[in-house]
Short mmCIF file of C-alpha atoms (C1' of nucleotides) in Angstrom, two decimals:
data_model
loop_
_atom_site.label_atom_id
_atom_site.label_comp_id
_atom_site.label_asym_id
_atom_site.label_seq_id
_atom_site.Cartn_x
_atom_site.Cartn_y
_atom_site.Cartn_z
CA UNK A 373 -63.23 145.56 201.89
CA UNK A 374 -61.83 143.59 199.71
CA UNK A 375 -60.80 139.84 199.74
CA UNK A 376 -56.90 140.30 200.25
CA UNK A 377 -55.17 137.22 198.67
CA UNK A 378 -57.22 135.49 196.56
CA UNK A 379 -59.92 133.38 197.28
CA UNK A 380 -60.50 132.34 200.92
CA UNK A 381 -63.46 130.41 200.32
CA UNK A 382 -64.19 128.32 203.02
CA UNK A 383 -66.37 129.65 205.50
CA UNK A 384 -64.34 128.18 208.55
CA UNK A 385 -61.26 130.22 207.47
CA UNK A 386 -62.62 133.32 206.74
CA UNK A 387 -64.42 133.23 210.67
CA UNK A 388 -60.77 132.05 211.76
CA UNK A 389 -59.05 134.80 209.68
CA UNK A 390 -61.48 137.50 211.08
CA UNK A 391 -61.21 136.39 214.86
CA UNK A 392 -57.88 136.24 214.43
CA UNK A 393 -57.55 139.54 213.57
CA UNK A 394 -60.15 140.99 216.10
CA UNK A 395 -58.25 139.95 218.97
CA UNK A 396 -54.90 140.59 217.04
CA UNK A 397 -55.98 144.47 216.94
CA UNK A 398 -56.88 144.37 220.59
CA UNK A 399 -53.68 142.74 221.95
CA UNK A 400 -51.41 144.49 219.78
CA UNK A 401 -52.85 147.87 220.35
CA UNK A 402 -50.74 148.71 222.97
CA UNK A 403 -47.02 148.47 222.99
CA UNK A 404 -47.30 146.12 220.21
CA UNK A 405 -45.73 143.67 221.67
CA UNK A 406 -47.90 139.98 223.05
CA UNK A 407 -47.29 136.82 222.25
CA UNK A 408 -48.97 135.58 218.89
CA UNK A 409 -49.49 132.05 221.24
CA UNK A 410 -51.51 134.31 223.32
CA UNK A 411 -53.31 135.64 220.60
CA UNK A 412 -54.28 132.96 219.09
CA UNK A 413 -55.46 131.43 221.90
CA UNK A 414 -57.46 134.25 222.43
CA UNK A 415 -58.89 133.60 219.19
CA UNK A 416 -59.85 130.23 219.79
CA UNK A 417 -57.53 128.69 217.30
CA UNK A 418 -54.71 126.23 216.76
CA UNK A 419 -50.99 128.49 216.19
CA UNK A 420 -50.63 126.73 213.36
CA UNK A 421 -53.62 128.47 212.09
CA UNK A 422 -52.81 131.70 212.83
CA UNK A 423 -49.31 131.01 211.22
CA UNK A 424 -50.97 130.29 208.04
CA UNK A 425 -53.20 133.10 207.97
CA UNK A 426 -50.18 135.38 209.01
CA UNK A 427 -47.03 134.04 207.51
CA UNK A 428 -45.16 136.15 210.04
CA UNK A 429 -45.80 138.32 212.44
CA UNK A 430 -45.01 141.57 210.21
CA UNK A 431 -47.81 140.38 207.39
CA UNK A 432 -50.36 140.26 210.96
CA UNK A 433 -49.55 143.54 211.88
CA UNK A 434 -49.27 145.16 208.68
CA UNK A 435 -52.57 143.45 207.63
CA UNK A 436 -53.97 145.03 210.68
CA UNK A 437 -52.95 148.71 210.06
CA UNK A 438 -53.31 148.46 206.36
CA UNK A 439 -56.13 151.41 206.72
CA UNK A 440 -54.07 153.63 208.59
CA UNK A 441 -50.83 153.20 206.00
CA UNK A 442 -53.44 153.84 203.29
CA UNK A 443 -54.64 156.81 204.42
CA UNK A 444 -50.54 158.12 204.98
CA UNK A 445 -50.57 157.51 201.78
CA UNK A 446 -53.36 159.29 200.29
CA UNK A 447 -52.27 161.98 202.40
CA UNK A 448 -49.12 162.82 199.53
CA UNK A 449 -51.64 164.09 196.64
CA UNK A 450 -53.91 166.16 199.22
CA UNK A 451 -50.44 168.00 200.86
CA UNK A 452 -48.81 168.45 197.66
CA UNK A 453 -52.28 170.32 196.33
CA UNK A 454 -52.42 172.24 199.41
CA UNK A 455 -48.57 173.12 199.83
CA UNK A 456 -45.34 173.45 198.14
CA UNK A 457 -43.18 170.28 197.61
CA UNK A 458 -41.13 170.88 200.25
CA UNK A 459 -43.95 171.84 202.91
CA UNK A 460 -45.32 168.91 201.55
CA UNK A 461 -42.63 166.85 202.35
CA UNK A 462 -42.45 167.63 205.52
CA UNK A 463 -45.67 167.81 206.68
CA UNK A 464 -46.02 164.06 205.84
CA UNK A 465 -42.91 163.32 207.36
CA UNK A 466 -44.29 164.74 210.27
CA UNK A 467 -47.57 162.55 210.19
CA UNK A 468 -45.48 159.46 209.37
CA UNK A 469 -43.78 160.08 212.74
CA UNK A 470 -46.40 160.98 214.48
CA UNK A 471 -48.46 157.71 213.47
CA UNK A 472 -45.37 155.17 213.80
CA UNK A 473 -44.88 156.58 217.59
CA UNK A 474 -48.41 155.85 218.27
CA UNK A 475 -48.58 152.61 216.40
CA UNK A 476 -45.25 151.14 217.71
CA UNK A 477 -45.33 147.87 216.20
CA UNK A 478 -45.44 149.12 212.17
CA UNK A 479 -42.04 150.20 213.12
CA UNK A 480 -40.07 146.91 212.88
CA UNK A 481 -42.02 146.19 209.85
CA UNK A 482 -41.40 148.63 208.13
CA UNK A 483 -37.72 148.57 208.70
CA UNK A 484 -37.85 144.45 207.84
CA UNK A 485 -39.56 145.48 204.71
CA UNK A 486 -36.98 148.00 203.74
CA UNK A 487 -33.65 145.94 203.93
CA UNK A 488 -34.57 142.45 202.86
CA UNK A 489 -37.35 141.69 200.79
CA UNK A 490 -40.73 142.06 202.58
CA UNK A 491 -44.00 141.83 200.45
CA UNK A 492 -44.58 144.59 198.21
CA UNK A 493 -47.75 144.65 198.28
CA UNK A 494 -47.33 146.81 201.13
CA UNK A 495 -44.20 148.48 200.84
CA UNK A 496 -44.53 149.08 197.26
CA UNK A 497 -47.15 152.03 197.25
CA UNK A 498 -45.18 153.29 200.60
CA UNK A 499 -41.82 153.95 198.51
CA UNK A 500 -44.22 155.47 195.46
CA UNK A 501 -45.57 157.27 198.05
CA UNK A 502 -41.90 159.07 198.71
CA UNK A 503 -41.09 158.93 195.30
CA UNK A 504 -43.91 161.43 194.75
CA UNK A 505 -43.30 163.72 196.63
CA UNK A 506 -39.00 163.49 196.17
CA UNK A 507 -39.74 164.42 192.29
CA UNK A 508 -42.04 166.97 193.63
CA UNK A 509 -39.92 168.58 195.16
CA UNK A 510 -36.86 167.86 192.81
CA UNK A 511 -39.00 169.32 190.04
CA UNK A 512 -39.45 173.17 192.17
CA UNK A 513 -35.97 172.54 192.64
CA UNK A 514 -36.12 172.61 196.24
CA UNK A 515 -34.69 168.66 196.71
CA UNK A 516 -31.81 166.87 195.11
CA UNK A 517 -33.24 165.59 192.02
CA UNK A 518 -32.64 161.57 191.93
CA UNK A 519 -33.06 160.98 195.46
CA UNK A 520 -33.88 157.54 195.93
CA UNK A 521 -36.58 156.97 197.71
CA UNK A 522 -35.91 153.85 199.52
CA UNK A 523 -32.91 155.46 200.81
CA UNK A 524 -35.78 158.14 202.44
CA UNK A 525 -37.36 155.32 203.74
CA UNK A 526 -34.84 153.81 205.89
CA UNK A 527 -33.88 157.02 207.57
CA UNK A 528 -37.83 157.33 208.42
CA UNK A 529 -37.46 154.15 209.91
CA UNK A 530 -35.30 156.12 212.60
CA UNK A 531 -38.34 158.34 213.93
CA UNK A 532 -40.44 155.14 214.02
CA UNK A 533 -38.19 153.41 216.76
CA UNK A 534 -37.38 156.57 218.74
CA UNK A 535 -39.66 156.39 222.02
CA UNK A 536 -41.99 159.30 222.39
CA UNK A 537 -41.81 159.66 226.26
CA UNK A 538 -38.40 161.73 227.91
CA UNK A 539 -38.23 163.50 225.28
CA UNK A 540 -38.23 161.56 222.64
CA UNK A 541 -40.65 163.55 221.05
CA UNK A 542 -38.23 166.57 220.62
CA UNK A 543 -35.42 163.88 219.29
CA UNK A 544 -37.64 163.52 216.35
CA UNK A 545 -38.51 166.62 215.75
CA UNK A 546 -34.62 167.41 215.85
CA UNK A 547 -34.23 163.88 213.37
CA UNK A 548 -36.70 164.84 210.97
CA UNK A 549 -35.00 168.17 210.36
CA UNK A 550 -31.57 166.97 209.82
CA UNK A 551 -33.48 164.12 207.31
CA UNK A 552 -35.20 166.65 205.68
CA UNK A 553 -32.07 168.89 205.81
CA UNK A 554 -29.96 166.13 203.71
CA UNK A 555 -32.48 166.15 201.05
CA UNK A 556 -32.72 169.59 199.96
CA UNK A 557 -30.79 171.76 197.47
CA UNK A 558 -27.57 173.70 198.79
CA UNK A 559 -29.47 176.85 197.37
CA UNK A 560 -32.42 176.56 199.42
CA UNK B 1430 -5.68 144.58 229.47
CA UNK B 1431 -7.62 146.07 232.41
CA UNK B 1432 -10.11 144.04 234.53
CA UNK B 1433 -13.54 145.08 233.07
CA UNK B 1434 -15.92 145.28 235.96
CA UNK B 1435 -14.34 145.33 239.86
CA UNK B 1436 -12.72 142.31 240.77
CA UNK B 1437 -13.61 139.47 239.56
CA UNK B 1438 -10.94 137.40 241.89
CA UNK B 1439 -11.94 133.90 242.08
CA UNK B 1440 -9.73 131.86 239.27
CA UNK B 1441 -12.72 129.67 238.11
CA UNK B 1442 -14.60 132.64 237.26
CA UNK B 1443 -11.92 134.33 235.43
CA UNK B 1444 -10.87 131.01 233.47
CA UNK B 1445 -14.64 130.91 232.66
CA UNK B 1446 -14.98 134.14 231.25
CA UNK B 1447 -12.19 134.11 229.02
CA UNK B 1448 -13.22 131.03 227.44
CA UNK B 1449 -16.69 132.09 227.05
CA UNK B 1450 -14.68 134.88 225.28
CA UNK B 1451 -12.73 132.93 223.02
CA UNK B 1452 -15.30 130.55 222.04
CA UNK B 1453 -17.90 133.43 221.31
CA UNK B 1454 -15.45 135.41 219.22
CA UNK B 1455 -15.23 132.36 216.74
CA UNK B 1456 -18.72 131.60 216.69
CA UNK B 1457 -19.85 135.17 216.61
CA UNK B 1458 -17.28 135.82 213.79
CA UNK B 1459 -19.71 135.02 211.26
CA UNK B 1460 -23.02 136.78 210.97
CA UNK B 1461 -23.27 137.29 213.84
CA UNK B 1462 -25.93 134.88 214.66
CA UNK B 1463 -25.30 132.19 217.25
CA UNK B 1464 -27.40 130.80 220.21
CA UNK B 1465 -26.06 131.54 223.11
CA UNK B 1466 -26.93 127.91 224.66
CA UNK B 1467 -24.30 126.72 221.68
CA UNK B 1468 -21.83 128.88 222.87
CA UNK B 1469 -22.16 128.29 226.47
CA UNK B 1470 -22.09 124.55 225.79
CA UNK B 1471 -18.76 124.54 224.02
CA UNK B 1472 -17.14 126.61 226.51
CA UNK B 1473 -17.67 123.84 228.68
CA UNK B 1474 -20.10 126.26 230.92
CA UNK B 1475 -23.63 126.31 232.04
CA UNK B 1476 -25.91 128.81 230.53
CA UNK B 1477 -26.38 130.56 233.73
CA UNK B 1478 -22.81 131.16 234.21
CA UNK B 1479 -22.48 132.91 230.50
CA UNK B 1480 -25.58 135.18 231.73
CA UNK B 1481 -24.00 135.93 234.56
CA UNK B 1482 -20.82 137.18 233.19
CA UNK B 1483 -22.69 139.06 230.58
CA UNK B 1484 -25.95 139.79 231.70
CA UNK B 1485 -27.25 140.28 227.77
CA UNK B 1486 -26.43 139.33 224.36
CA UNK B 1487 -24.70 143.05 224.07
CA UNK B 1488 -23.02 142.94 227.10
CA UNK B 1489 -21.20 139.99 225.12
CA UNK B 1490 -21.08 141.56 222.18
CA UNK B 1491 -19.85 144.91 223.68
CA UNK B 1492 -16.80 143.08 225.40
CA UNK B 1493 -16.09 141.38 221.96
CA UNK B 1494 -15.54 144.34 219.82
CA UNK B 1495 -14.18 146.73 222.77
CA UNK B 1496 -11.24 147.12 221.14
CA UNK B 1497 -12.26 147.95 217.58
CA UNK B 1498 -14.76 150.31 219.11
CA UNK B 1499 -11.97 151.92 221.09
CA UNK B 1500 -10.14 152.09 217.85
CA UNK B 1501 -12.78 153.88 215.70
CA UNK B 1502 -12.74 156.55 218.79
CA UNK B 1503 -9.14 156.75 218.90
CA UNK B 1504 -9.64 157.68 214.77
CA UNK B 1505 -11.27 161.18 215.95
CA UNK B 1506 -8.77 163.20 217.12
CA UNK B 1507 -6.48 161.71 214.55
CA UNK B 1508 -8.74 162.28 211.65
CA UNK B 1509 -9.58 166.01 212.80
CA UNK B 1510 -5.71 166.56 212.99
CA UNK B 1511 -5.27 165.55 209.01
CA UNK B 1512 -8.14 167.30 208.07
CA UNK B 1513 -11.24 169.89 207.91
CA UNK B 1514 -13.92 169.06 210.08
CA UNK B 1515 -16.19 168.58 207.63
CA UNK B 1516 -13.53 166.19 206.02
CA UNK B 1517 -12.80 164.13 208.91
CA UNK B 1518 -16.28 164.14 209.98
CA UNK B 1519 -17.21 162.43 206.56
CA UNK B 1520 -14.21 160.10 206.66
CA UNK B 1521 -15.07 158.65 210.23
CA UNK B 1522 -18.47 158.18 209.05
CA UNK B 1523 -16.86 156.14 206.44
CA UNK B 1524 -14.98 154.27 208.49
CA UNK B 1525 -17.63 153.60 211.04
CA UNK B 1526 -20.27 152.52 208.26
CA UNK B 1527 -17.74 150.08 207.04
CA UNK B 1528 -16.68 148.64 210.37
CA UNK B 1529 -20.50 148.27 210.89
CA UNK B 1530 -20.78 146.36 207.98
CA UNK B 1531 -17.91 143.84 208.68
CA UNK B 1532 -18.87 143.20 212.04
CA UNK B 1533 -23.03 142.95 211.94
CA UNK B 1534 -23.08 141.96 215.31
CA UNK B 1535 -22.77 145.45 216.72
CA UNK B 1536 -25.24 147.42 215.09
CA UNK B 1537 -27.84 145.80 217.39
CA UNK B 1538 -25.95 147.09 220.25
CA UNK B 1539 -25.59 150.47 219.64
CA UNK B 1540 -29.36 150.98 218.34
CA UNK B 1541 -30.61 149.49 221.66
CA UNK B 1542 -28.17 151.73 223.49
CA UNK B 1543 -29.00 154.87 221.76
CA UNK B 1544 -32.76 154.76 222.89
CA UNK B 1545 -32.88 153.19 225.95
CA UNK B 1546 -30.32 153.04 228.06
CA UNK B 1547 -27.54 150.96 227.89
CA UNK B 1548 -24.14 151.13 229.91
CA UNK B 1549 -22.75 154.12 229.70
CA UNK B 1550 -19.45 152.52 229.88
CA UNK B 1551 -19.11 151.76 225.83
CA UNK B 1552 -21.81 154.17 224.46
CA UNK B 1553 -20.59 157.23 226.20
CA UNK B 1554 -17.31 157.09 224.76
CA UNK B 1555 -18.95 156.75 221.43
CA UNK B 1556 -21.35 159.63 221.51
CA UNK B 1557 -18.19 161.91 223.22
CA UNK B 1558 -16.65 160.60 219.70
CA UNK B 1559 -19.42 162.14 217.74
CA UNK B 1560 -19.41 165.36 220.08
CA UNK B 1561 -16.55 166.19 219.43
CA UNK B 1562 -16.49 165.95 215.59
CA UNK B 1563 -19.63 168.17 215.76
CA UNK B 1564 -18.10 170.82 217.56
CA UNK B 1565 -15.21 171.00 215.57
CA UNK B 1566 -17.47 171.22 212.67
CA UNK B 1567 -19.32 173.80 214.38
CA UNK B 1568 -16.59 176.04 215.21
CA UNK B 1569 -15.42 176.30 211.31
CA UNK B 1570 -19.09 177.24 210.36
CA UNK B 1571 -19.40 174.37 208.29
CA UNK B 1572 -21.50 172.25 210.23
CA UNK B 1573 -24.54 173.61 212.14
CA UNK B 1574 -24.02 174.52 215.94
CA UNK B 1575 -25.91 173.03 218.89
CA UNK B 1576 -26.33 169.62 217.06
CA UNK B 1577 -26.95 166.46 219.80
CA UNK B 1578 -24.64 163.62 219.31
CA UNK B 1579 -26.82 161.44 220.19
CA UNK B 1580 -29.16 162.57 217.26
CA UNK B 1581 -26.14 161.68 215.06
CA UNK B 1582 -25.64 158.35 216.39
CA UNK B 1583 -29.47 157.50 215.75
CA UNK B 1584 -28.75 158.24 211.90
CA UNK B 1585 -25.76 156.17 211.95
CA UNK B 1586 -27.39 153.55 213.46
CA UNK B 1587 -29.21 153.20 209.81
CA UNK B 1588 -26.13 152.69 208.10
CA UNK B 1589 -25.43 149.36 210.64
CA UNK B 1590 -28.31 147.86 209.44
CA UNK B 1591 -27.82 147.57 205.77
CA UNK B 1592 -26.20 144.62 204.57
CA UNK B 1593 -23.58 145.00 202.28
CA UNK B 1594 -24.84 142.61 199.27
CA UNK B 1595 -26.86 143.26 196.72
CA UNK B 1596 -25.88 146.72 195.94
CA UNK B 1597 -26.38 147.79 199.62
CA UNK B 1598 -22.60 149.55 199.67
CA UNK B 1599 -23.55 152.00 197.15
CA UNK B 1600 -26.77 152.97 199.23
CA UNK B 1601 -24.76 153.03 202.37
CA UNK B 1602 -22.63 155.50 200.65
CA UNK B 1603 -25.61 157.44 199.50
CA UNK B 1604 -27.50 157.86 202.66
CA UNK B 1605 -24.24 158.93 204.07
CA UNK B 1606 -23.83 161.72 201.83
CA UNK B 1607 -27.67 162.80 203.06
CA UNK B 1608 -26.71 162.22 206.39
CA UNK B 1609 -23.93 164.83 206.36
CA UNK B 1610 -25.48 166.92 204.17
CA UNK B 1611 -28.45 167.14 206.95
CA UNK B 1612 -25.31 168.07 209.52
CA UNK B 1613 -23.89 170.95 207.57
CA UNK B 1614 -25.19 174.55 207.43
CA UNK B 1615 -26.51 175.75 204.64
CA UNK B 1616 -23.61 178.17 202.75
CA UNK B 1617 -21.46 175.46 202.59
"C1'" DA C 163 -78.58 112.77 200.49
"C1'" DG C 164 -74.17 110.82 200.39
"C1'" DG C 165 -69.26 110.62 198.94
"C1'" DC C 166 -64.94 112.44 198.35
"C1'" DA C 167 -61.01 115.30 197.44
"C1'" DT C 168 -58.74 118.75 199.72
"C1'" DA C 169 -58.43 123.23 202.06
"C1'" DG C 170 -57.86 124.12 206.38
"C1'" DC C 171 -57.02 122.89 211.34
"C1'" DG C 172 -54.29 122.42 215.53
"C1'" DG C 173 -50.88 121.15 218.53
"C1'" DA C 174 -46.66 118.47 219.43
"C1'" DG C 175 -41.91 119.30 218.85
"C1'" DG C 176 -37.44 121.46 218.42
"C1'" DG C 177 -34.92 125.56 219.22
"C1'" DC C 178 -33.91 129.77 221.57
"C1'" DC C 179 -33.99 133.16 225.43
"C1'" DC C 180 -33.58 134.23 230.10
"C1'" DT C 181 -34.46 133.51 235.34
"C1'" DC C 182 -34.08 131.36 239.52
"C1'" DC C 183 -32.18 128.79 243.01
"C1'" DG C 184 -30.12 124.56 245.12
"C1'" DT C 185 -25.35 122.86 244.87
"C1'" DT C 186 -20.43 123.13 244.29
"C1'" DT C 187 -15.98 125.18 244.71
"C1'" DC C 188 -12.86 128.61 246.06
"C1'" DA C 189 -10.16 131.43 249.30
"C1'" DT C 190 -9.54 132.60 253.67
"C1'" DT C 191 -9.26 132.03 258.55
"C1'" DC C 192 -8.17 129.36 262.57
"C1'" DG D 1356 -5.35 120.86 257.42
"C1'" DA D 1357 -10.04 121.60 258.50
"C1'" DA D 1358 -13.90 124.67 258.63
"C1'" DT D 1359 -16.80 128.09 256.68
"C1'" DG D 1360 -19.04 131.80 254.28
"C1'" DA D 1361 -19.63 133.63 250.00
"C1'" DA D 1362 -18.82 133.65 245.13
"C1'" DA D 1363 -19.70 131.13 241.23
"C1'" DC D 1364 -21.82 127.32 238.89
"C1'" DG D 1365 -25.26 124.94 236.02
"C1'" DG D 1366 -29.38 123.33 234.46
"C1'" DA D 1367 -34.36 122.85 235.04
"C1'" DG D 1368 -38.29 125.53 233.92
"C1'" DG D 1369 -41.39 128.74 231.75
"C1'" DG D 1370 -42.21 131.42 227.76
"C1'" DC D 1371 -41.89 132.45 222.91
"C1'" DC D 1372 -41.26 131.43 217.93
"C1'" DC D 1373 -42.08 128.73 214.02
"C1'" DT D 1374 -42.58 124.12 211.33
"C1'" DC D 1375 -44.52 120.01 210.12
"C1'" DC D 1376 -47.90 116.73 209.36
"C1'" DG D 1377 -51.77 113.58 210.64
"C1'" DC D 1378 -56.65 114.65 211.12
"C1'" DT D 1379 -61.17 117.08 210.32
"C1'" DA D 1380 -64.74 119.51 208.26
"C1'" DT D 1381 -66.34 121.71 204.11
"C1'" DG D 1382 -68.31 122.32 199.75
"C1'" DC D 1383 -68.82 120.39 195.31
"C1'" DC D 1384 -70.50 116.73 192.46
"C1'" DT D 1385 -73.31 112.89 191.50
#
DNA sequence: AGGCATAGCGGAGGGCCCTCCGTTTCATTC
DNA sequence: GAATGAAACGGAGGGCCCTCCGCTATGCCT
């Protein structure tokens, strides 16, 4: 798409960058979790390359599923179109689960990004994302109006780290209630 | 107080173990953060024999804050005595957020407990804790019925894992307030 | 085409985690 | 006071993470 940082002109790196990521998306794809020695191995590269590709492991993986957090996001203006604020709301909490149990690994990131200071290239349009759809529904008066939404975001970070198998599934479900629960008006 | 596991007899062992405790409680004073190679090293001790007396990081951990942790749970019944349910349940929150905060260390434990399964021995306590704030809550209609503890304990588990500078009290305090608000039932 | 500055490479190195197993030390028994 | 079996020790070893820096290849410029 397009060039992500700035200029990566040398040919070299931009083959190393790609590999890199190729075999990245393969090993990670499961549990998420394989060593980045491994992977760059894989690759057919030095670590120190792939460390200065990917400054840390969270800027690999979130590189990686940058597509699928995209298209979470562009998912806020189609729901709220389609649904009232608060349908809307949870609806796309519901997908945000559903996606972070699948994609384990954007989990951690996510969570590193939302306490300390993680890129915001990323996380930025994530929390705008919330923010949408919190003045949504604070404007229908169905949610507390000045909700925060960083504060939103670290509570999602809950569903993404709650296993899906024995019934972790139904925890969420129960989780993403009470969440959504907290954030609405007394009066309905 | 009482001998943790069985029977640890031998005197070497014991002697070992308590000065694996004494040096960790210094070193893990901090933030929390300290190799466990340091720590076995200045207790005079090989790293094997810290891992055997506490087969993980938590185990360590655990042992460490027993006693506040049997503290905060002793804080239930006494709480619910003083006040509503819905009070006390808010004030032990408060109480646990802030002990999280002071003592870092723990948070890790308890998150890694509440999913997968770590030793009953300190987390079931804990979640009985909870349980039993819920149900008072429940029986005064103020809080909804049926609610899993464990669910609870997830949620708190985000308030561990803010740190405490840069403003991070005040959002403690305000995804408390949505935390408890998720708990209660709707007519107040 | 040939030179040259430099972006980019790659792996050694230091630190940590945790396991495994040969060796030591204790407590008990004779 | 040995002898002895088992409990406990301790550190080497394998794996991972991440940094640092001498070396290489690339792309521009002449």
């Amino acid at each position: 798409m397009n060039p992500p940082p700035a200029k990566p002109t040398r040919r070299d790196a931009l083959g190393n960058r790609e590999r890199i990521l190729t075999v990245a998306r393969v090993a990670l794809s499961g549990s998420g979790s394989a060593s980045l020695t491994a992977i760059a191995k894989q690759a057919g590269v030095g670590i120190g390359t792939l460390y200065r590709h990917f400054p840390t492991r969270e800027a690999l993986v979130m590189e990686l599923y940058r597509h699928d957090i995209q298209g979470l996001i562009d998912r806020v203006p189609v729901l709220l179109g389609e649904n009232p604020p608060l349908t809307a709301l949870r609806l796309w909490f519901e997908e945000v689960a559903h996606y972070g149990r699948l994609k384990f690994g954007v989990a951690e990131v996510i969570h590193a990004a939302a306490n300390g200071g993680l890129d915001d290239e990323y996380y930025g349009p994530f929390v705008a994302a919330i923010a949408r759809l919190l003045e949504a529904g604070a404007d229908d008066g169905t949610l507390k109006p000045g909700l925060d939404p960083e504060d939103v975001l670290l509570q999602l970070g809950v569903l993404w780290r709650i296993e899906p198998a024995r019934g972790g599934a139904a925890r969420a479900a129960r989780i993403l209630t009470l969440i959504v629960d907290g954030l609405r008006t007394r009066q309905s």
